[in-house]
Coordinates of C-alpha atoms in Angstrom, one line a residue:
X9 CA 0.3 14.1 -11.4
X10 CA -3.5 13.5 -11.8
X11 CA -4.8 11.3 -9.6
X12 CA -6.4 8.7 -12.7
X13 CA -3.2 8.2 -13.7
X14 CA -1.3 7.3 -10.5
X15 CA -4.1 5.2 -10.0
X16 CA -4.0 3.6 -13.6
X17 CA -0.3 3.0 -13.5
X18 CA -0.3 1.2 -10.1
X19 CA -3.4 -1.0 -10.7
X20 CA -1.2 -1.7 -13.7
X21 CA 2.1 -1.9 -12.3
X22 CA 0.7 -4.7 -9.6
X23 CA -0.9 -7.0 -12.5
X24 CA 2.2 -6.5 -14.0
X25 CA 3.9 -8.0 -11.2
X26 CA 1.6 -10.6 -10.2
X27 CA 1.8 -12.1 -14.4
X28 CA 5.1 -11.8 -14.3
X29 CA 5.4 -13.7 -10.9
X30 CA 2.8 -16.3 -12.3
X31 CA 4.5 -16.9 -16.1
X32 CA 8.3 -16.6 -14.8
X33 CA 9.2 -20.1 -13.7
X34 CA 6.1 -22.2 -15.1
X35 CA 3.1 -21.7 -17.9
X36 CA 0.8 -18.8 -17.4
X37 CA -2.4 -19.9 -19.2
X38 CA -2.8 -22.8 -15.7
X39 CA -3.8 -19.7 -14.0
X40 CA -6.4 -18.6 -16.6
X41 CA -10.1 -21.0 -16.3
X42 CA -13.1 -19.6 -17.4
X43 CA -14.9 -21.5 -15.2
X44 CA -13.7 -20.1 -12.0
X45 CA -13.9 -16.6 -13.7
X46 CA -17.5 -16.8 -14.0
X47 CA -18.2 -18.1 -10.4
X48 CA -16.0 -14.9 -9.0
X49 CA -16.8 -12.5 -10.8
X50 CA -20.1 -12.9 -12.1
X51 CA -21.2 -14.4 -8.5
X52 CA -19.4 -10.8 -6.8
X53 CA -21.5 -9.0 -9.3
X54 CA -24.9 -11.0 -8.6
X55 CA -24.4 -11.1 -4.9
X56 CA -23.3 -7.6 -4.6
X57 CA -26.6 -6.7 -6.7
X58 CA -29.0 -8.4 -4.2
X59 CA -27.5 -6.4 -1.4
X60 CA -27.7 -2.5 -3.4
X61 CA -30.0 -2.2 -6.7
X62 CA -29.0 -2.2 -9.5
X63 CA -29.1 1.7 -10.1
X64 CA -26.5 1.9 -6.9
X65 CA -23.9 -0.3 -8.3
X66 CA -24.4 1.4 -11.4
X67 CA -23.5 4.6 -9.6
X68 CA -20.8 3.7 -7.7
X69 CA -19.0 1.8 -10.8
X70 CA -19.6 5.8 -12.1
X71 CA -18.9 7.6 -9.2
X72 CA -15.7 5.8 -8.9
X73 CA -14.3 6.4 -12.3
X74 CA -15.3 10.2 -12.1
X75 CA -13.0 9.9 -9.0
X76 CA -10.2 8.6 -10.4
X77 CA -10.5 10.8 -13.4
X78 CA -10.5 13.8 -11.1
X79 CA -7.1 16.0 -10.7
X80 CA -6.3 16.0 -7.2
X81 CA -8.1 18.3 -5.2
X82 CA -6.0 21.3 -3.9
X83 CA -7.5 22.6 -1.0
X84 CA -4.6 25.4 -0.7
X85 CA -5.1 26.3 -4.2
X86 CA -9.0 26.5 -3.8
X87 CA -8.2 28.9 -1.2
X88 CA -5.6 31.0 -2.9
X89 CA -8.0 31.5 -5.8
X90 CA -11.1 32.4 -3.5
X91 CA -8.8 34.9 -1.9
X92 CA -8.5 36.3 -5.8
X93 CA -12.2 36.5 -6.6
X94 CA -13.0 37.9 -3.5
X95 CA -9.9 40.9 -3.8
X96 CA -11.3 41.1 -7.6
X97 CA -14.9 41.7 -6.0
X98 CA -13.7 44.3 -3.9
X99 CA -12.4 46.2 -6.8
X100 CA -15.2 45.8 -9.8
X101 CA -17.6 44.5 -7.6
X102 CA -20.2 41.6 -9.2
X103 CA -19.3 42.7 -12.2
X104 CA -15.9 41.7 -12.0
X105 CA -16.6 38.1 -11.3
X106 CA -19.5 37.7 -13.9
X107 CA -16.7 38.2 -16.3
X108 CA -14.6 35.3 -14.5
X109 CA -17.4 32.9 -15.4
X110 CA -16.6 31.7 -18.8
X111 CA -13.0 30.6 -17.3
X112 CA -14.6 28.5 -14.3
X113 CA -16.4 25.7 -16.6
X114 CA -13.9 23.3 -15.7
X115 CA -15.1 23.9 -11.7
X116 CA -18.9 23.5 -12.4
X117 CA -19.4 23.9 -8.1
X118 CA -17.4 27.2 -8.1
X119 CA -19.1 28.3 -11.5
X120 CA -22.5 28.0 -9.7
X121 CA -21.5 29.1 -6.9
X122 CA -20.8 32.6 -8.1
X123 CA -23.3 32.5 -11.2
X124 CA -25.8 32.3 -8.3
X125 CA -24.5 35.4 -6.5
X126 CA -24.3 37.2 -9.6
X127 CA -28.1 36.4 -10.0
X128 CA -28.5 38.8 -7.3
X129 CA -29.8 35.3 -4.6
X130 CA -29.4 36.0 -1.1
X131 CA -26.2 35.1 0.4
X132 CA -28.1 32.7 2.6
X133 CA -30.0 31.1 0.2
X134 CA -26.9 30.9 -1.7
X135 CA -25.0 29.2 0.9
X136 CA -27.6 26.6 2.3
X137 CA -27.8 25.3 -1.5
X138 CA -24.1 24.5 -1.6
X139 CA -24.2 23.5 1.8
X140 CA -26.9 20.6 0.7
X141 CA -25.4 19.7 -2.7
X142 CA -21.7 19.1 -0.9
X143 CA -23.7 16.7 1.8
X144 CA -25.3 15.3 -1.6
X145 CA -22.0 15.3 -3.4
X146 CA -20.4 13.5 0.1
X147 CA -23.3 11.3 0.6
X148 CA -23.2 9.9 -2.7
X149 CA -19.4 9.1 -2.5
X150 CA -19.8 7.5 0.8
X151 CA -22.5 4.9 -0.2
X152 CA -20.5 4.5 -3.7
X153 CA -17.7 3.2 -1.3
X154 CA -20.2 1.1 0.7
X155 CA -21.0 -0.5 -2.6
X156 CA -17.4 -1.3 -3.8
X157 CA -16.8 -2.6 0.4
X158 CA -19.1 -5.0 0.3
X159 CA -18.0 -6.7 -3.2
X160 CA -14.7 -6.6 -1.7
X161 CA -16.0 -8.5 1.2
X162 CA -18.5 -10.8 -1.3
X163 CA -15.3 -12.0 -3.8
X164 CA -13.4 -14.0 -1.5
X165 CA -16.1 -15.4 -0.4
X166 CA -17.7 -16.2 -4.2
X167 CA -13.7 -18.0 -4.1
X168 CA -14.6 -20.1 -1.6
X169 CA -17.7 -21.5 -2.7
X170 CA -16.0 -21.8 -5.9
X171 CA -13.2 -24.5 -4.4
X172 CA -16.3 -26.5 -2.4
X173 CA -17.8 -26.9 -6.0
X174 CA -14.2 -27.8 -7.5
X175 CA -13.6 -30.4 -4.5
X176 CA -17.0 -31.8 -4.7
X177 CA -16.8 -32.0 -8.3
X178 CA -12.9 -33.7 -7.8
X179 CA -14.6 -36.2 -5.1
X180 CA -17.4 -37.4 -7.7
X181 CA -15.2 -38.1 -10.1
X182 CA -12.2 -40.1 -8.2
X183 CA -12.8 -42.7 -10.6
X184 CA -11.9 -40.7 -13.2
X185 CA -8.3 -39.4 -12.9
X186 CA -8.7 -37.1 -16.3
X187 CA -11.2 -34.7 -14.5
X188 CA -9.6 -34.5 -11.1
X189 CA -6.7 -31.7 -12.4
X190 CA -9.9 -29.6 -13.9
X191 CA -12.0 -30.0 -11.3
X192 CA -9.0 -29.3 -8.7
X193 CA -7.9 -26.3 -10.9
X194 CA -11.7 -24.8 -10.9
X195 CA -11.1 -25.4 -6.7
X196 CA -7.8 -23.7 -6.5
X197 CA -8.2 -20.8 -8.9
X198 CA -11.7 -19.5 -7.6
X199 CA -9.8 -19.0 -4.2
X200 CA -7.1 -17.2 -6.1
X201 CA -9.7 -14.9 -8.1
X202 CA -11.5 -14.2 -5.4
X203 CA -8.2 -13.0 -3.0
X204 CA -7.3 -10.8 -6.3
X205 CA -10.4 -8.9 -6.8
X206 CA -10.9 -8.4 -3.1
X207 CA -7.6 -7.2 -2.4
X208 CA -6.1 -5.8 -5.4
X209 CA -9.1 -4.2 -7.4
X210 CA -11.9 -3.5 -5.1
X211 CA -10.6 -2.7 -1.6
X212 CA -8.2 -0.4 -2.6
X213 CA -10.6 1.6 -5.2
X214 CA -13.1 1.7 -1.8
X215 CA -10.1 3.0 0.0
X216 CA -9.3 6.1 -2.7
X217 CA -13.0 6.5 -3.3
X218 CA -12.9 7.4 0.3
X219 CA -9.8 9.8 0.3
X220 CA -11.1 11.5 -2.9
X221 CA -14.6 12.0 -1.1
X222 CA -12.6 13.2 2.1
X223 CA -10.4 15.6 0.2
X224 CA -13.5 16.5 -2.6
X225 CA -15.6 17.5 0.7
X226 CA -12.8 19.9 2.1
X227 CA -12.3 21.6 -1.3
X228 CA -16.7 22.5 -1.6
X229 CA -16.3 23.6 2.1
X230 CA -13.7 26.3 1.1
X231 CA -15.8 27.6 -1.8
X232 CA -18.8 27.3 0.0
X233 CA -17.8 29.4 2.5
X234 CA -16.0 32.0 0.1
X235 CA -18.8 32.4 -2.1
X236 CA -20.6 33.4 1.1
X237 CA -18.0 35.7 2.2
X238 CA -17.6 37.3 -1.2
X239 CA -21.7 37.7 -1.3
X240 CA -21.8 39.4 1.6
X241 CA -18.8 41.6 0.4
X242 CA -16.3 40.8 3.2
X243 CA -13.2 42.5 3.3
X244 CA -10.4 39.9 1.6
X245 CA -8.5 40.1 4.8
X246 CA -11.7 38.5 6.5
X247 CA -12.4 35.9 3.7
X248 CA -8.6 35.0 4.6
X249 CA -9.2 34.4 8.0
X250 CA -12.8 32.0 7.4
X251 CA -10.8 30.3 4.9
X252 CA -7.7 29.8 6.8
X253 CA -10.2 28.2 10.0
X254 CA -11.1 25.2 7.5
X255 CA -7.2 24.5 6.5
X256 CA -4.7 22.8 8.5
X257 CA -1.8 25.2 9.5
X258 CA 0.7 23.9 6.1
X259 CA -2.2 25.1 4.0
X260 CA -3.2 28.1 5.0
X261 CA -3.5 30.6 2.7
X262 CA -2.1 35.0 3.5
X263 CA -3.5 37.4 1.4
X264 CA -0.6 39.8 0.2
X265 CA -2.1 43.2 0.4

């Protein structure tokens, strides 16, 4: 299953639970106040935007879609198909995988990867590139988490200043029992926001951001260190072997021939 959609079904599945939980015994529209919404989340959003610039949170609201939008990575499968390419190599040579180009475009890393070593760069050159753009890829992810960490940190905090307003409001106006229940929802339901974004929306999107990342960095490894082998025209036998030293023992890969 791809990883957006296990993602998008359980973000849904927990709203789904938490409305039905709100609307099942009482009225559901007590828990909605604009007020309250504006002090969370536009207050998360403004805080989190004085601690990053704006380009960061920007590109962490990005990088976090493109990683949930991602398949899940397969390291075994990365390996398996390395092990291909390079057995292909041995057989037509460069030739062979310039004609495997045109099927990679959905693997823009791997694509490169090999484009460059049919473009006749030296393996080392070759290598050290995709050595820096998976740091870059890696480095990018990581701060992209940082971002979504600390507005996980910032919204139940934005709650809390939202209930002193409510409770200051509800204390100034004593003498007016109408506006206590507003003011005391405003109180209560800034709290509640605040506990929901934190903990349902942006904690756990940090925590897959970071798993993605973990997983995405393991995958670029394996075909960085393929290409390499396969530039410097290694036996498939010894591309199985440098592969198999970055998988854990339930993924490693055997080549058949």
């Amino acid at each position: 299953m791809r990883s957006s959609l296990t993602a998008i079904i359980a973000l849904i599945a927990s709203f789904a639970l938490l409305a039905a939980a709100l609307t099942l015994e009482g009225n559901g529209s007590a828990f909605l106040d604009v007020r309250a919404a504006l002090i969370v989340f536009g207050g998360t959003l403004a805080v989190t935007m004085i601690s990053f610039s704006p380009l960061e949170v920007i590109m962490a609201i990005r990088e976090t879609w493109s990683a949930i939008a991602t398949p899940r990575f397969n390291r075994r499968g990365a390996a398996d198909r390395m092990l291909k390419i390079a057995e292909r190599t041995r057989k037509d040579g460069l030739l062979g995988v310039e004609r495997l180009l045109p099927k990679l475009r959905n693997d823009p890393f791997l694509s490169r990867a090999l484009a460059m070593l049919v473009d006749g760069i030296e393996v080392a050159d070759v290598e050290r590139m995709l050595e820096d753009e998976r740091l870059s890829t890696a480095q990018r992810r990581a701060e992209s988490a940082e971002v979504l960490r600390r507005a996980a940190d910032i919204a139940p905090a934005m709650g809390l200043i939202g209930t002193l307003v409510g409770l200051v409001q509800m204390l100034g106006q004593l003498n007016d029992p109408a506006a206590i229940g507003p003011a005391m929802a405003v109180a209560l339901l800034t709290t509640f926001y605040g506990a929901v974004l934190g903990t349902m929306v942006l904690s756990p999107l940090a925590a897959k951001l970071d798993r993605i990342s973990g997983d995405e960095r393991d995958m670029l490894a394996i075909y960085t260190a393929g290409a390499a082998a396969i530039g410097r025209k290694d036996h498939p036998r010894q591309v199985e072997h440098t592969l198999n030293a970055l998988l854990p023992e339930a993924d490693r890969v055997q080549y058949s021939r």
